[in-house]
């Protein structure tokens, strides 16, 4: 989607009847705005819907091995 809209933005800037002294000075900000808008729209369309209770359902496994306490060096 970003590629298509970026191409259309470049095409649209070049179709403007005004002759810019520096065409890239216009195209680069237009492409930045197009990128920001398309990533925002992609985020709205392809949103990952994860349930909020996910951390509550995932439980940590407790180790049942007895842990040995060390009393010093070499124990």
Coordinates of C-alpha atoms in Angstrom, one line a residue:
X1 CA 0.0 0.0 0.0
X2 CA 2.9 2.4 0.8
X3 CA 4.5 1.7 -2.5
X4 CA 1.4 2.4 -4.5
X5 CA 0.5 5.6 -2.7
X6 CA 4.2 6.7 -2.8
X7 CA 4.2 6.2 -6.6
X8 CA 0.9 8.1 -6.9
X9 CA 2.3 10.9 -4.8
X10 CA 5.4 11.3 -7.0
X11 CA 3.2 11.1 -10.1
X12 CA 0.9 13.8 -8.6
X13 CA 3.7 16.1 -7.7
X14 CA 5.1 15.9 -11.3
X15 CA 1.7 16.6 -12.8
X16 CA 1.4 20.0 -11.0
X17 CA 1.7 22.7 -13.6
X18 CA 4.0 24.7 -11.4
X19 CA 7.8 24.4 -12.1
X20 CA 9.6 23.8 -8.8
X21 CA 13.2 25.0 -8.5
X22 CA 14.1 21.8 -6.6
X23 CA 11.6 19.0 -7.3
X24 CA 13.2 16.7 -4.6
X25 CA 12.5 19.4 -2.0
X26 CA 8.8 18.8 -2.6
X27 CA 8.8 15.0 -3.3
X28 CA 10.7 14.0 -0.1
X29 CA 8.3 15.7 2.4
X30 CA 5.3 14.4 0.4
X31 CA 6.7 10.9 0.6
X32 CA 7.3 11.2 4.4
X33 CA 3.7 12.3 4.9
X34 CA 2.5 9.5 2.6
X35 CA 4.5 7.0 4.6
X36 CA 3.2 8.2 8.0
X37 CA -0.4 8.2 6.8
X38 CA -0.2 4.7 5.2
X39 CA 1.5 3.1 8.2
X40 CA -1.2 4.6 10.4
X41 CA -3.9 3.3 8.2
X42 CA -2.2 -0.2 8.0
X43 CA -2.1 -0.2 11.8
X44 CA -5.8 0.5 11.9
X45 CA -6.7 -2.2 9.3
X46 CA -4.3 -5.0 10.3
X47 CA -4.4 -4.5 14.1
X48 CA -3.3 -7.5 16.1
X49 CA -6.1 -8.1 18.5
X50 CA -4.6 -9.8 21.5
X51 CA -6.7 -10.4 24.6
X52 CA -5.7 -8.4 27.6
X53 CA -5.9 -11.4 29.9
X54 CA -2.9 -13.0 28.2
X55 CA -0.5 -12.4 31.1
X56 CA -3.0 -13.8 33.6
X57 CA -3.4 -17.0 31.6
X58 CA 0.3 -17.7 31.2
X59 CA 1.6 -19.2 34.4
X60 CA 5.2 -19.7 35.3
X61 CA 6.3 -23.3 36.0
X62 CA 7.6 -23.7 39.5
X63 CA 10.5 -26.0 39.8
X64 CA 9.8 -28.8 42.2
X65 CA 13.4 -29.6 42.9
X66 CA 14.7 -28.8 46.3
X67 CA 17.2 -26.1 46.1
X68 CA 20.4 -26.6 48.0
X69 CA 21.6 -23.7 50.1
X70 CA 25.3 -23.2 50.0
X71 CA 27.1 -22.3 53.3
X72 CA 30.2 -20.9 51.7
X73 CA 33.0 -21.8 49.3
X74 CA 33.0 -25.2 47.8
X75 CA 29.7 -26.4 49.4

